């Protein structure tokens, strides 16, 4: 059994510089948030309709009226095509992250994203806009999937939850900035009304790409490639320690030992990600199920609250979203991932049912409208401080190194897939003449929140305070309900050293190359 001193030396204390290096990658959320948010602003602009719309004749009270607008299918395609692109980009990114590296794949995603923005800005028209958003979606898919992977692999374990949560915070800021920019340009009478919001996306991509050029690659990627010398250099940099620090040597030994153990079953293919069965607590299939299910419930089931109203109401809900997310920086490390997911889902369930009941009993009343706004804000608060960040954190932690890039890619792709599906389905559920559910749709959303609470209780393990290698061992030994009380007894390096298969530490030889030694 490993001593308490060995556990303490697995990871270095967090320095402010190392914290900032890890947190910067969260800026990638700006691409996701802004790109998702700007389109709703430009679709409502008169100038945008003039350029992208076509003449439509309608009759109002027997009077023929001629307007410039776009068809419903065009609007649906323009909005949903981004999610289709990100779904494909996220899937592709899993292989690229293992082949090219985490950092390189994110930078490549920024480049693809900027190509998509160029197409949207240069060629005006629905076809060009759709193609441009599809290409940009590919880039966002690269960035959104691999960024979670990168942040989880470089962040110190004691603040990993807070750092990955900052990605969700950046998303909310991006959405808010998109609303503000759209509001500032909406009254322009030239194409600048919508070109400015679209072109501004260049800034976020350039800042992220340039910043990542200055940041190191993930040390776990170098371990996967067998480059222990590079892994040691990077690990020393992100932990703010000298190269020969015991903290660096022990953490690298633990990463390497865990990876060597996992490789005993061989490299995992895409098909292998679904092996082992969902009911096997540490199987690949169960981990993929948890990751993809978290992102199913983390899409518009929670975000599609159906507010269509004045800009002021939209800004209020956006601000609530922004100011609520940092609450998770503290709570996710203080209370853990499971409590946030379980109690957050319960709180959102209550909000959804209150909205549905009041809206059904008192339709179109002023009281019902006030209730809607109040409980939507409460709902957004609970989402932004629980499921919004916690789902991203968990999918970055539960996969072992041989399948981590593929598992995170599948989980993120699940987010974008259901985003696209629900964006198409929801109007048919609530619109008059279609499903006609109106406010009653909140009964469905509320029921789904209740399902989320049960899902989190039965399936999602507690990963707070554990290294990524300890998470793998915890899921091997206990089920989700007992995970909160699990404590590490041995390190991977110590176990495999006892077995005579893998050394327990890594030292420096005379050529300054890392070498293994028990």
Coordinates of C-alpha atoms in Angstrom, one line a residue:
X1 CA 0.0 0.0 0.0
X2 CA 1.3 3.4 -0.9
X3 CA 2.1 5.9 1.9
X4 CA 0.3 9.2 2.4
X5 CA 3.6 10.9 1.4
X6 CA 3.4 9.2 -2.0
X7 CA -0.1 10.4 -2.6
X8 CA 0.8 13.9 -1.7
X9 CA 3.7 13.9 -4.1
X10 CA 1.7 12.7 -7.0
X11 CA 0.9 16.3 -7.9
X12 CA 2.6 19.6 -7.2
X13 CA 0.9 22.5 -5.3
X14 CA -1.0 24.9 -7.6
X15 CA 0.9 28.1 -8.6
X16 CA -0.9 31.2 -9.8
X17 CA 1.1 31.1 -13.1
X18 CA 0.1 27.4 -13.7
X19 CA -3.5 28.2 -12.9
X20 CA -3.6 31.0 -15.5
X21 CA -2.0 28.8 -18.1
X22 CA -4.6 26.1 -17.7
X23 CA -7.5 28.5 -17.4
X24 CA -6.6 30.4 -20.6
X25 CA -7.8 27.4 -22.7
X26 CA -11.3 28.1 -21.5
X27 CA -11.3 31.1 -23.8
X28 CA -12.4 28.6 -26.5
X29 CA -15.9 28.8 -25.0
X30 CA -16.1 32.3 -26.6
X31 CA -16.2 30.7 -30.1
X32 CA -19.0 28.4 -29.1
X33 CA -21.0 31.0 -27.2
X34 CA -20.7 33.9 -29.6
X35 CA -21.3 31.7 -32.7
X36 CA -24.4 30.2 -31.2
X37 CA -25.6 33.6 -30.0
X38 CA -25.0 36.0 -32.9
X39 CA -27.4 34.3 -35.4
X40 CA -30.5 35.0 -33.3
X41 CA -29.7 38.7 -33.4
X42 CA -29.0 39.0 -37.1
X43 CA -32.1 37.0 -38.1
X44 CA -34.3 39.7 -36.7
X45 CA -32.5 42.6 -38.5
X46 CA -34.4 44.4 -41.3
X47 CA -31.1 44.7 -43.3
X48 CA -30.4 41.0 -43.0
X49 CA -33.9 40.3 -44.4
X50 CA -33.3 42.6 -47.3
X51 CA -30.1 40.7 -48.3
X52 CA -31.0 37.2 -47.5
X53 CA -34.8 37.2 -47.8
X54 CA -37.2 37.1 -50.8
X55 CA -40.6 38.7 -51.5
X56 CA -43.5 37.1 -49.6
X57 CA -47.1 37.9 -50.2
X58 CA -49.6 37.5 -47.3
X59 CA -53.1 38.5 -46.4
X60 CA -53.9 40.3 -43.2
X61 CA -57.6 41.1 -42.5
X62 CA -58.3 40.6 -46.2
X63 CA -55.6 43.1 -47.2
X64 CA -52.7 41.9 -49.4
X65 CA -49.3 42.7 -48.0
X66 CA -45.9 42.4 -49.5
X67 CA -42.8 41.9 -47.3
X68 CA -39.2 40.7 -47.6
X69 CA -38.5 37.7 -45.5
X70 CA -37.1 34.1 -45.6
X71 CA -38.9 30.9 -45.5
X72 CA -39.3 28.9 -42.3
X73 CA -37.1 26.1 -43.7
X74 CA -34.4 28.5 -44.6
X75 CA -34.4 30.0 -41.0
X76 CA -34.3 26.5 -39.6
X77 CA -31.5 25.4 -41.8
X78 CA -29.4 28.6 -41.1
X79 CA -29.7 28.0 -37.3
X80 CA -29.3 24.2 -37.2
X81 CA -26.5 23.8 -39.8
X82 CA -23.9 24.9 -37.3
X83 CA -24.8 22.0 -34.9
X84 CA -24.5 19.6 -37.9
X85 CA -21.0 20.8 -38.6
X86 CA -19.9 20.7 -35.0
X87 CA -21.2 17.2 -34.6
X88 CA -19.0 16.0 -37.5
X89 CA -16.1 18.1 -36.4
X90 CA -16.3 16.7 -32.8
X91 CA -16.2 13.1 -34.1
X92 CA -13.2 13.8 -36.4
X93 CA -11.4 15.6 -33.6
X94 CA -11.0 12.4 -31.5
X95 CA -8.6 10.8 -34.0
X96 CA -6.8 14.1 -34.8
X97 CA -6.2 14.8 -31.1
X98 CA -4.3 11.4 -30.8
X99 CA -2.5 11.8 -34.1
X100 CA -1.5 15.5 -34.1
X101 CA -1.8 16.5 -30.4
X102 CA -4.5 18.3 -28.3
X103 CA -3.1 21.8 -28.8
X104 CA -2.4 21.4 -32.5
X105 CA -6.0 20.2 -33.1
X106 CA -7.5 23.1 -31.3
X107 CA -5.3 25.5 -33.3
X108 CA -6.3 23.7 -36.6
X109 CA -10.0 24.1 -35.5
X110 CA -9.5 27.9 -35.1
X111 CA -8.1 27.9 -38.7
X112 CA -11.1 26.0 -40.1
X113 CA -13.5 28.2 -38.1
X114 CA -11.9 31.4 -39.7
X115 CA -12.4 29.9 -43.2
X116 CA -16.0 29.5 -42.4
X117 CA -16.3 33.1 -41.2
X118 CA -14.6 34.3 -44.4
X119 CA -17.2 32.5 -46.5
X120 CA -20.0 34.1 -44.5
X121 CA -18.6 37.6 -44.9
X122 CA -17.4 37.6 -48.5
X123 CA -20.4 35.8 -50.2
X124 CA -23.8 37.2 -49.3
X125 CA -26.7 34.8 -49.7
X126 CA -28.5 32.0 -48.0
X127 CA -26.4 29.3 -49.7
X128 CA -23.1 30.9 -48.8
X129 CA -24.3 31.6 -45.2
X130 CA -25.2 27.9 -44.8
X131 CA -21.9 26.7 -46.2
X132 CA -20.0 29.1 -44.1
X133 CA -21.7 28.1 -40.9
X134 CA -21.2 24.4 -41.8
X135 CA -17.5 25.0 -42.2
X136 CA -17.3 27.1 -39.1
X137 CA -19.2 24.4 -37.3
X138 CA -16.4 21.9 -38.2
X139 CA -14.0 24.2 -36.5
X140 CA -16.1 24.7 -33.4
X141 CA -16.5 20.9 -33.2
X142 CA -12.7 20.5 -33.2
X143 CA -12.3 23.2 -30.5
X144 CA -15.2 22.3 -28.2
X145 CA -14.3 18.6 -28.0
X146 CA -10.5 18.8 -27.8
X147 CA -10.5 21.8 -25.5
X148 CA -12.3 19.9 -22.8
X149 CA -9.8 17.1 -23.3
X150 CA -6.8 19.5 -23.1
X151 CA -8.0 21.4 -20.0
X152 CA -8.8 18.2 -18.1
X153 CA -5.3 16.8 -18.9
X154 CA -3.3 19.8 -17.9
X155 CA -5.3 21.2 -15.0
X156 CA -4.2 20.4 -11.4
X157 CA -6.7 17.9 -9.7
X158 CA -7.7 20.2 -6.9
X159 CA -8.9 23.0 -9.2
X160 CA -9.7 20.9 -12.3
X161 CA -13.4 21.3 -11.8
X162 CA -13.2 25.1 -11.4
X163 CA -10.9 25.4 -14.5
X164 CA -13.1 23.3 -16.8
X165 CA -16.2 25.1 -15.4
X166 CA -14.6 28.4 -16.7
X167 CA -15.2 27.0 -20.2
X168 CA -19.0 27.2 -19.6
X169 CA -18.4 30.7 -18.2
X170 CA -16.7 31.7 -21.4
X171 CA -19.7 30.3 -23.4
X172 CA -22.1 32.5 -21.4
X173 CA -19.9 35.6 -22.0
X174 CA -19.8 34.8 -25.7
X175 CA -23.6 34.6 -25.8
X176 CA -23.9 37.9 -23.9
X177 CA -21.4 39.7 -26.2
X178 CA -23.3 38.4 -29.3
X179 CA -26.5 39.9 -27.9
X180 CA -24.8 43.2 -27.1
X181 CA -23.1 43.5 -30.5
X182 CA -26.3 42.6 -32.3
X183 CA -28.2 45.2 -30.4
X184 CA -25.6 47.9 -31.1
X185 CA -25.7 47.3 -34.9
X186 CA -29.3 46.3 -35.5
X187 CA -30.4 49.9 -36.6
X188 CA -27.7 50.3 -39.2
X189 CA -29.0 50.7 -42.7
X190 CA -26.2 49.0 -44.5
X191 CA -24.7 45.5 -44.6
X192 CA -22.6 46.4 -41.6
X193 CA -25.6 45.6 -39.4
X194 CA -24.9 41.9 -39.8
X195 CA -21.4 41.8 -41.2
X196 CA -19.9 43.4 -38.1
X197 CA -21.4 40.7 -35.7
X198 CA -20.3 37.9 -38.1
X199 CA -16.8 39.3 -38.7
X200 CA -16.1 39.9 -35.0
X201 CA -15.7 36.1 -34.6
X202 CA -12.3 36.5 -36.1
X203 CA -11.1 38.2 -33.0
X204 CA -12.0 35.3 -30.7
X205 CA -10.4 32.7 -33.0
X206 CA -7.1 34.7 -33.4
X207 CA -6.8 35.3 -29.6
X208 CA -7.3 31.6 -28.9
X209 CA -4.9 30.4 -31.6
X210 CA -2.1 32.8 -30.7
X211 CA -2.5 32.0 -27.0
X212 CA -2.3 28.2 -27.6
X213 CA 0.9 28.7 -29.6
X214 CA 2.4 30.0 -26.4
X215 CA 1.0 27.2 -24.2
X216 CA 2.5 23.7 -23.9
X217 CA 1.0 20.4 -25.3
X218 CA -0.7 18.0 -22.9
X219 CA 1.8 15.9 -21.0
X220 CA -0.5 12.9 -21.2
X221 CA -0.4 13.2 -25.0
X222 CA 3.4 12.8 -24.9
X223 CA 3.1 9.8 -22.6
X224 CA 0.7 8.2 -25.0
X225 CA 3.3 8.8 -27.8
X226 CA 6.2 7.4 -25.6
X227 CA 8.0 10.8 -25.4
X228 CA 8.7 10.9 -21.7
X229 CA 11.3 13.6 -22.1
X230 CA 8.7 15.9 -23.6
X231 CA 6.1 14.9 -21.1
X232 CA 8.5 15.8 -18.2
X233 CA 9.3 19.2 -19.7
X234 CA 5.7 20.1 -20.2
X235 CA 4.6 18.8 -16.8
X236 CA 7.3 20.9 -15.1
X237 CA 6.0 24.0 -17.0
X238 CA 2.3 23.5 -16.3
X239 CA 3.0 22.7 -12.6
X240 CA 5.4 25.6 -12.1
X241 CA 8.2 23.2 -10.9
X242 CA 11.8 22.5 -11.9
X243 CA 12.4 19.6 -14.2
X244 CA 13.9 17.4 -11.4
X245 CA 11.2 18.2 -8.9
X246 CA 9.9 15.1 -7.0
X247 CA 6.3 16.3 -7.8
X248 CA 7.0 16.1 -11.5
X249 CA 8.8 12.7 -11.3
X250 CA 6.0 11.1 -9.3
X251 CA 3.1 12.5 -11.3
X252 CA 4.8 11.5 -14.6
X253 CA 5.4 8.0 -13.1
X254 CA 1.8 7.7 -12.2
X255 CA 0.6 8.8 -15.6
X256 CA 3.0 6.4 -17.4
X257 CA 2.2 3.5 -15.1
X258 CA -1.6 3.9 -15.6
X259 CA -1.1 4.1 -19.3
X260 CA 1.1 1.0 -19.4
X261 CA -1.6 -0.8 -17.4
X262 CA -4.3 0.2 -19.8
X263 CA -2.2 -0.9 -22.8
X264 CA -2.2 -4.4 -21.5
X265 CA -5.6 -4.8 -23.1
X266 CA -4.3 -3.1 -26.3
X267 CA -5.0 0.1 -28.1
X268 CA -8.7 0.9 -28.2
X269 CA -10.5 1.4 -31.5
X270 CA -13.6 3.4 -32.1
X271 CA -15.6 0.2 -31.9
X272 CA -13.9 -0.7 -28.7
X273 CA -15.3 2.4 -27.1
X274 CA -18.6 0.6 -26.9
X275 CA -17.3 -2.7 -25.4
X276 CA -17.9 -4.2 -22.0
X277 CA -21.6 -3.4 -21.5
X278 CA -23.3 -0.5 -19.8
X279 CA -23.8 -2.4 -16.5
X280 CA -20.1 -3.1 -16.1
X281 CA -19.2 -0.2 -13.8
X282 CA -15.7 0.5 -15.4
X283 CA -16.4 -0.6 -19.0
X284 CA -15.8 1.7 -22.0
X285 CA -19.5 1.4 -23.0
X286 CA -20.6 2.6 -19.6
X287 CA -18.3 5.6 -19.7
X288 CA -19.4 6.5 -23.2
X289 CA -23.0 6.2 -22.1
X290 CA -22.4 8.5 -19.1
X291 CA -20.6 11.1 -21.3
X292 CA -23.1 11.1 -24.1
X293 CA -26.1 11.1 -21.8
X294 CA -24.8 14.0 -19.8
X295 CA -24.5 16.0 -23.0
X296 CA -27.9 14.9 -24.3
X297 CA -29.4 16.5 -21.2
X298 CA -27.0 19.4 -21.3
X299 CA -28.4 20.7 -24.6
X300 CA -31.6 22.4 -25.4
X301 CA -33.6 20.2 -23.1
X302 CA -32.2 22.6 -20.6
X303 CA -31.5 25.6 -22.7
X304 CA -34.7 25.8 -24.8
X305 CA -36.8 27.7 -22.4
X306 CA -38.8 29.4 -25.1
X307 CA -38.5 33.1 -24.3
X308 CA -39.3 35.2 -27.2
X309 CA -39.6 38.9 -26.2
X310 CA -38.1 42.3 -25.9
X311 CA -34.4 42.8 -25.9
X312 CA -34.5 43.8 -22.2
X313 CA -35.9 40.4 -21.1
X314 CA -33.4 38.6 -23.3
X315 CA -30.5 40.6 -21.7
X316 CA -31.8 39.9 -18.2
X317 CA -31.7 36.2 -18.8
X318 CA -28.3 36.4 -20.5
X319 CA -26.9 38.4 -17.5
X320 CA -28.3 35.9 -15.1
X321 CA -26.6 33.1 -17.1
X322 CA -23.3 34.9 -16.9
X323 CA -23.3 35.9 -13.2
X324 CA -24.6 32.5 -12.1
X325 CA -21.9 30.3 -13.7
X326 CA -18.9 31.4 -11.5
X327 CA -20.9 30.1 -8.5
X328 CA -19.8 26.6 -9.8
X329 CA -16.1 27.5 -9.5
X330 CA -16.5 27.2 -5.7
X331 CA -19.4 24.6 -5.3
X332 CA -18.0 22.1 -7.8
X333 CA -14.8 21.7 -5.7
X334 CA -16.5 22.2 -2.3
X335 CA -19.4 19.9 -2.8
X336 CA -18.4 17.8 -5.8
X337 CA -19.9 16.9 -9.2
X338 CA -22.6 14.5 -8.1
X339 CA -24.5 16.8 -5.7
X340 CA -24.5 19.6 -8.3
X341 CA -26.0 17.3 -11.0
X342 CA -28.5 15.7 -8.7
X343 CA -29.8 18.7 -6.8
X344 CA -29.5 21.0 -9.8
X345 CA -31.7 18.7 -11.8
X346 CA -34.3 18.6 -9.0
X347 CA -34.3 22.4 -8.7
X348 CA -34.7 22.8 -12.5
X349 CA -37.5 20.2 -12.5
X350 CA -39.4 22.3 -9.9
X351 CA -39.0 25.5 -12.0
X352 CA -40.2 23.8 -15.2
X353 CA -43.3 22.4 -13.6
X354 CA -44.2 25.7 -11.9
X355 CA -43.9 27.5 -15.3
X356 CA -46.1 24.8 -17.0
X357 CA -48.7 24.7 -14.3
X358 CA -49.1 28.5 -14.0
X359 CA -49.1 29.0 -17.7
X360 CA -51.8 26.4 -18.2
X361 CA -54.0 27.5 -15.4
X362 CA -53.6 31.3 -16.0
X363 CA -52.9 31.6 -19.7
X364 CA -52.0 35.0 -21.1
X365 CA -52.3 36.7 -17.7
X366 CA -49.9 39.3 -16.4
X367 CA -49.3 37.2 -13.4
X368 CA -48.4 34.2 -15.5
X369 CA -45.9 36.3 -17.5
X370 CA -44.2 37.6 -14.4
X371 CA -44.1 34.0 -13.1
X372 CA -42.6 32.9 -16.4
X373 CA -39.8 35.5 -16.3
X374 CA -39.1 34.8 -12.6
X375 CA -38.9 31.1 -12.8
X376 CA -37.0 31.1 -16.1
X377 CA -34.4 33.2 -14.4
X378 CA -34.3 30.8 -11.5
X379 CA -34.1 27.9 -13.9
X380 CA -31.2 29.6 -15.7
X381 CA -29.4 30.2 -12.4
X382 CA -29.7 26.5 -11.4
X383 CA -28.6 25.3 -14.9
X384 CA -25.7 27.8 -15.1
X385 CA -24.4 26.9 -11.6
X386 CA -24.8 23.1 -11.9
X387 CA -25.4 21.1 -15.1
X388 CA -24.0 23.7 -17.4
X389 CA -20.4 23.4 -16.1
X390 CA -20.5 20.1 -14.3
X391 CA -21.4 18.0 -17.4
X392 CA -18.3 19.4 -19.2
X393 CA -16.2 18.6 -16.2
X394 CA -17.3 15.0 -15.8
X395 CA -16.8 14.0 -19.5
X396 CA -13.3 15.3 -19.2
X397 CA -12.5 13.1 -16.2
X398 CA -14.2 9.7 -16.6
X399 CA -12.3 8.3 -19.6
X400 CA -8.9 6.5 -19.3
X401 CA -6.1 7.7 -21.4
X402 CA -6.3 5.1 -24.3
X403 CA -9.9 6.1 -25.1
X404 CA -10.0 9.6 -23.6
X405 CA -9.8 11.6 -26.8
X406 CA -12.4 9.3 -28.5
X407 CA -14.7 9.3 -25.5
X408 CA -14.7 13.1 -25.1
X409 CA -15.3 13.4 -28.8
X410 CA -18.3 11.1 -28.7
X411 CA -19.7 12.9 -25.7
X412 CA -19.3 16.4 -27.3
X413 CA -20.7 15.1 -30.6
X414 CA -23.7 13.9 -28.6
X415 CA -24.3 17.5 -27.4
X416 CA -24.3 18.9 -30.9
X417 CA -26.3 16.1 -32.4
X418 CA -29.2 16.6 -29.9
X419 CA -28.9 20.4 -30.2
X420 CA -29.6 20.0 -33.9
X421 CA -32.5 17.5 -33.5
X422 CA -34.2 19.4 -30.7
X423 CA -33.8 22.7 -32.6
X424 CA -35.8 21.1 -35.5
X425 CA -38.4 19.3 -33.3
X426 CA -39.2 22.0 -30.8
X427 CA -41.1 24.4 -33.1
X428 CA -43.3 21.5 -34.3
X429 CA -44.1 20.7 -30.6
X430 CA -45.1 24.3 -29.5
X431 CA -46.3 26.1 -32.6
X432 CA -50.1 26.5 -33.2
X433 CA -51.3 24.3 -36.0
X434 CA -48.5 21.8 -35.2
X435 CA -48.2 20.2 -31.8
X436 CA -49.7 23.3 -30.2
X437 CA -48.3 22.5 -26.8
X438 CA -47.2 26.1 -26.1
X439 CA -46.3 26.5 -22.4
X440 CA -47.3 22.9 -21.7
X441 CA -44.0 21.8 -23.3
X442 CA -42.5 22.7 -19.9
X443 CA -44.1 19.6 -18.5
X444 CA -41.9 17.6 -20.9
X445 CA -38.8 19.6 -20.0
X446 CA -39.6 19.1 -16.3
X447 CA -40.1 15.4 -16.7
X448 CA -36.7 15.2 -18.4
X449 CA -35.1 17.1 -15.6
X450 CA -36.5 14.5 -13.2
X451 CA -35.0 11.8 -15.4
X452 CA -31.6 13.6 -15.1
X453 CA -31.7 13.5 -11.3
X454 CA -32.2 9.7 -11.3
X455 CA -29.5 9.3 -14.0
X456 CA -27.0 11.4 -12.1
X457 CA -27.7 9.4 -8.9
X458 CA -27.3 6.0 -10.4
X459 CA -24.6 6.5 -13.0
X460 CA -22.4 9.6 -12.4
X461 CA -19.4 9.0 -10.1
X462 CA -17.9 11.5 -7.8
X463 CA -14.5 12.6 -9.2
X464 CA -13.7 15.6 -7.0
X465 CA -10.1 15.8 -5.8
X466 CA -8.8 12.8 -7.8
X467 CA -6.2 12.6 -10.5
X468 CA -7.4 11.3 -13.8
X469 CA -5.6 8.1 -13.1
X470 CA -7.3 7.7 -9.7
X471 CA -10.7 8.3 -11.3
X472 CA -10.0 5.2 -13.5
X473 CA -9.2 3.1 -10.4
X474 CA -12.2 4.4 -8.4
X475 CA -14.6 3.5 -11.3
X476 CA -13.0 0.0 -11.3
X477 CA -13.6 -0.6 -7.6
X478 CA -16.9 1.0 -6.7
X479 CA -20.2 2.0 -8.2
X480 CA -21.4 5.6 -8.6
X481 CA -23.4 5.7 -5.4
X482 CA -20.4 4.7 -3.2
X483 CA -17.9 6.8 -5.2
X484 CA -18.0 9.8 -2.8
X485 CA -16.5 7.8 0.0
X486 CA -13.8 6.1 -2.1
X487 CA -10.2 6.8 -1.1
X488 CA -7.0 5.8 -3.0
X489 CA -5.0 3.1 -1.3
X490 CA -2.2 2.6 -3.9
X491 CA -0.8 4.4 -6.8
X492 CA -0.6 2.8 -10.2
X493 CA 3.2 3.1 -10.2
X494 CA 3.4 1.4 -6.8
X495 CA 1.1 -1.5 -7.7
X496 CA 2.9 -2.3 -11.0
X497 CA 6.3 -2.0 -9.4
X498 CA 5.3 -4.7 -6.9
X499 CA 4.1 -6.8 -9.8
X500 CA 7.5 -6.4 -11.5
X501 CA 5.9 -5.0 -14.6
X502 CA 6.3 -1.2 -14.2
X503 CA 8.6 1.0 -12.1
X504 CA 7.2 3.2 -9.4
X505 CA 9.1 6.3 -10.2
X506 CA 11.0 8.1 -13.0
X507 CA 14.4 9.5 -12.5
X508 CA 16.9 11.4 -14.6
X509 CA 19.9 9.6 -16.2
X510 CA 23.2 11.2 -17.0
X511 CA 21.9 12.4 -20.4
X512 CA 19.0 14.2 -18.8
X513 CA 16.6 11.7 -20.2
X514 CA 13.8 10.3 -17.9
X515 CA 14.3 6.7 -17.0
X516 CA 12.2 4.3 -14.9
X517 CA 13.4 2.8 -11.6
X518 CA 11.7 1.1 -8.7

